[in-house]
Short mmCIF file of C-alpha atoms in Angstrom, two decimals:
data_model
loop_
_atom_site.label_atom_id
_atom_site.label_comp_id
_atom_site.label_asym_id
_atom_site.label_seq_id
_atom_site.Cartn_x
_atom_site.Cartn_y
_atom_site.Cartn_z
CA MET D 1 97.37 -0.93 -121.11
CA TYR D 2 95.56 1.38 -118.83
CA PRO D 3 92.94 -0.01 -116.20
CA GLU D 4 89.35 0.44 -117.11
CA GLU D 5 88.37 2.45 -114.07
CA LEU D 6 91.01 5.11 -115.03
CA VAL D 7 89.53 5.69 -118.53
CA LYS D 8 86.09 5.10 -117.87
CA PRO D 9 85.26 8.69 -117.09
CA MET D 10 87.41 9.78 -120.24
CA LYS D 11 85.33 7.49 -122.38
CA ALA D 12 82.09 8.80 -120.91
CA GLU D 13 82.69 12.09 -122.07
CA LEU D 14 82.04 11.07 -125.41
CA THR D 15 79.99 7.94 -125.09
CA ASP D 16 77.55 10.20 -122.92
CA LYS D 17 77.08 12.33 -125.92
CA GLY D 18 76.02 9.72 -128.48
CA PHE D 19 79.39 8.25 -129.49
CA GLN D 20 79.64 4.33 -129.80
CA ASP D 21 82.48 2.82 -128.10
CA LEU D 22 84.13 0.27 -130.45
CA SER D 23 86.14 -2.24 -128.90
CA THR D 24 86.83 -4.84 -131.33
CA PRO D 25 88.38 -4.90 -135.05
CA GLU D 26 85.24 -6.27 -136.50
CA GLU D 27 83.12 -3.32 -134.93
CA VAL D 28 85.61 -0.73 -136.33
CA LYS D 29 85.85 -2.04 -139.91
CA ASN D 30 81.79 -2.22 -139.91
CA ALA D 31 81.51 1.30 -138.70
CA LEU D 32 84.08 2.82 -140.74
CA THR D 33 82.70 1.11 -144.06
CA LYS D 34 79.24 2.17 -143.50
CA ASP D 35 77.67 4.69 -146.38
CA GLY D 36 77.00 8.19 -144.98
CA THR D 37 79.43 10.14 -142.64
CA THR D 38 81.14 8.62 -139.80
CA LEU D 39 83.39 10.68 -137.20
CA LEU D 40 85.90 8.65 -135.35
CA VAL D 41 87.76 9.72 -132.25
CA ILE D 42 90.92 8.00 -131.28
CA ASN D 43 90.65 9.05 -127.61
CA SER D 44 93.50 9.02 -125.23
CA VAL D 45 94.33 9.97 -121.44
CA CYS D 46 96.86 12.79 -122.55
CA GLY D 47 96.10 16.25 -121.72
CA CYS D 48 95.69 17.45 -125.21
CA ALA D 49 92.80 14.85 -125.30
CA ALA D 50 91.12 16.51 -122.17
CA GLY D 51 91.88 20.10 -123.03
CA ALA D 52 91.05 20.39 -126.64
CA ALA D 53 90.12 16.87 -128.64
CA ARG D 54 87.23 15.94 -126.74
CA PRO D 55 85.90 19.53 -125.84
CA GLY D 56 86.43 20.43 -129.56
CA VAL D 57 84.83 17.36 -131.02
CA LEU D 58 81.77 17.77 -128.83
CA PHE D 59 81.61 21.64 -129.74
CA SER D 60 81.71 20.50 -133.53
CA LEU D 61 78.59 18.73 -133.08
CA THR D 62 76.56 21.92 -132.04
CA GLY D 63 76.47 23.10 -135.61
CA ASP D 64 73.63 22.47 -138.37
CA LYS D 65 75.56 19.67 -140.26
CA LYS D 66 77.16 16.81 -138.30
CA PRO D 67 78.26 13.35 -139.20
CA ASP D 68 75.59 10.28 -139.50
CA GLN D 69 77.53 8.56 -137.01
CA LEU D 70 79.83 8.95 -134.15
CA VAL D 71 82.36 6.46 -132.99
CA THR D 72 85.24 6.13 -130.87
CA VAL D 73 88.17 3.66 -129.84
CA PHE D 74 90.43 4.34 -126.82
CA ALA D 75 94.46 4.05 -127.22
CA GLY D 76 96.03 1.81 -124.54
CA VAL D 77 92.69 0.13 -123.97
CA ASP D 78 91.14 -1.12 -127.18
CA LYS D 79 94.31 -2.52 -128.67
CA ASP D 80 92.89 -4.57 -131.46
CA ALA D 81 90.28 -2.11 -132.27
CA VAL D 82 92.96 0.78 -132.49
CA ALA D 83 94.93 -1.37 -134.40
CA GLU D 84 92.27 -1.72 -136.96
CA ALA D 85 91.52 2.02 -137.04
CA ARG D 86 94.91 2.93 -137.50
CA ARG D 87 95.03 0.39 -140.37
CA MET D 88 92.20 2.40 -141.90
CA LEU D 89 93.73 5.64 -141.52
CA ALA D 90 96.58 4.84 -143.63
CA PRO D 91 98.64 6.56 -145.02
CA PHE D 92 98.76 8.50 -141.60
CA PRO D 93 101.05 7.61 -139.03
CA PRO D 94 99.55 6.15 -135.61
CA SER D 95 98.38 9.40 -133.59
CA SER D 96 96.40 9.74 -130.38
CA PRO D 97 94.34 11.69 -129.89
CA SER D 98 93.12 11.77 -133.48
CA VAL D 99 90.03 12.62 -135.23
CA ALA D 100 88.94 11.29 -138.65
CA LEU D 101 85.74 11.85 -140.84
CA PHE D 102 84.92 9.15 -143.39
CA LYS D 103 82.19 9.28 -146.00
CA ASP D 104 80.93 6.16 -147.60
CA GLY D 105 83.90 4.20 -146.20
CA GLU D 106 86.41 6.54 -147.40
CA LEU D 107 88.70 8.62 -145.22
CA VAL D 108 88.03 12.38 -146.17
CA HIS D 109 89.42 14.34 -143.21
CA MET D 110 92.14 13.79 -140.64
CA LEU D 111 93.01 15.63 -137.51
CA GLU D 112 96.35 14.35 -135.91
CA ARG D 113 97.63 14.93 -132.57
CA HIS D 114 99.93 17.67 -133.77
CA HIS D 115 96.93 19.36 -135.12
CA ILE D 116 95.36 19.02 -131.68
CA GLU D 117 98.21 19.53 -129.53
CA GLY D 118 98.64 23.24 -128.38
CA ASN D 119 95.51 24.31 -130.15
CA PRO D 120 92.31 25.45 -128.30
CA ALA D 121 88.92 23.24 -128.46
CA GLY D 122 87.31 26.28 -130.41
CA ALA D 123 89.98 25.64 -133.40
CA ILE D 124 89.29 22.03 -133.29
CA ALA D 125 85.51 22.56 -133.46
CA ALA D 126 86.01 25.05 -136.53
CA ASN D 127 88.25 22.73 -138.31
CA LEU D 128 85.61 19.78 -137.94
CA GLN D 129 82.55 21.96 -138.80
CA ALA D 130 84.37 23.11 -142.02
CA ALA D 131 84.81 19.29 -142.72
CA TYR D 132 81.32 18.72 -142.01
CA ASN D 133 80.01 21.46 -144.42
CA GLU D 134 82.00 20.11 -147.15
CA TYR D 135 81.06 16.15 -146.54
CA CYS D 136 77.99 15.92 -144.50
#
């Protein structure tokens, strides 16, 4: 588990832009089963989270269509919350960072680490905006 002071600025990149930080399994389940659209970011300390995932996710939210709800959990910190999120992301294997879009409690779009790693933030944003156009 990572110390809170280490991940605080990494969490703040998303929470300062309107993402709700989920820290319990109950919060995760409640958020991901709501009506409407919910964007979940499984945040991480890795370089691809800093260089592509977080910037790409934030850039994706500059378009006309956006998810109704923005939530995040942090791998290596929010152990039980991340475990619940990963349970709800089945059949996808554990992956961090990763980004998922839910609509009315159903997983409709998923970006795993291998979709993020090595890609620029703009490509991540374009992928997510295409999903927003379809589902939001």
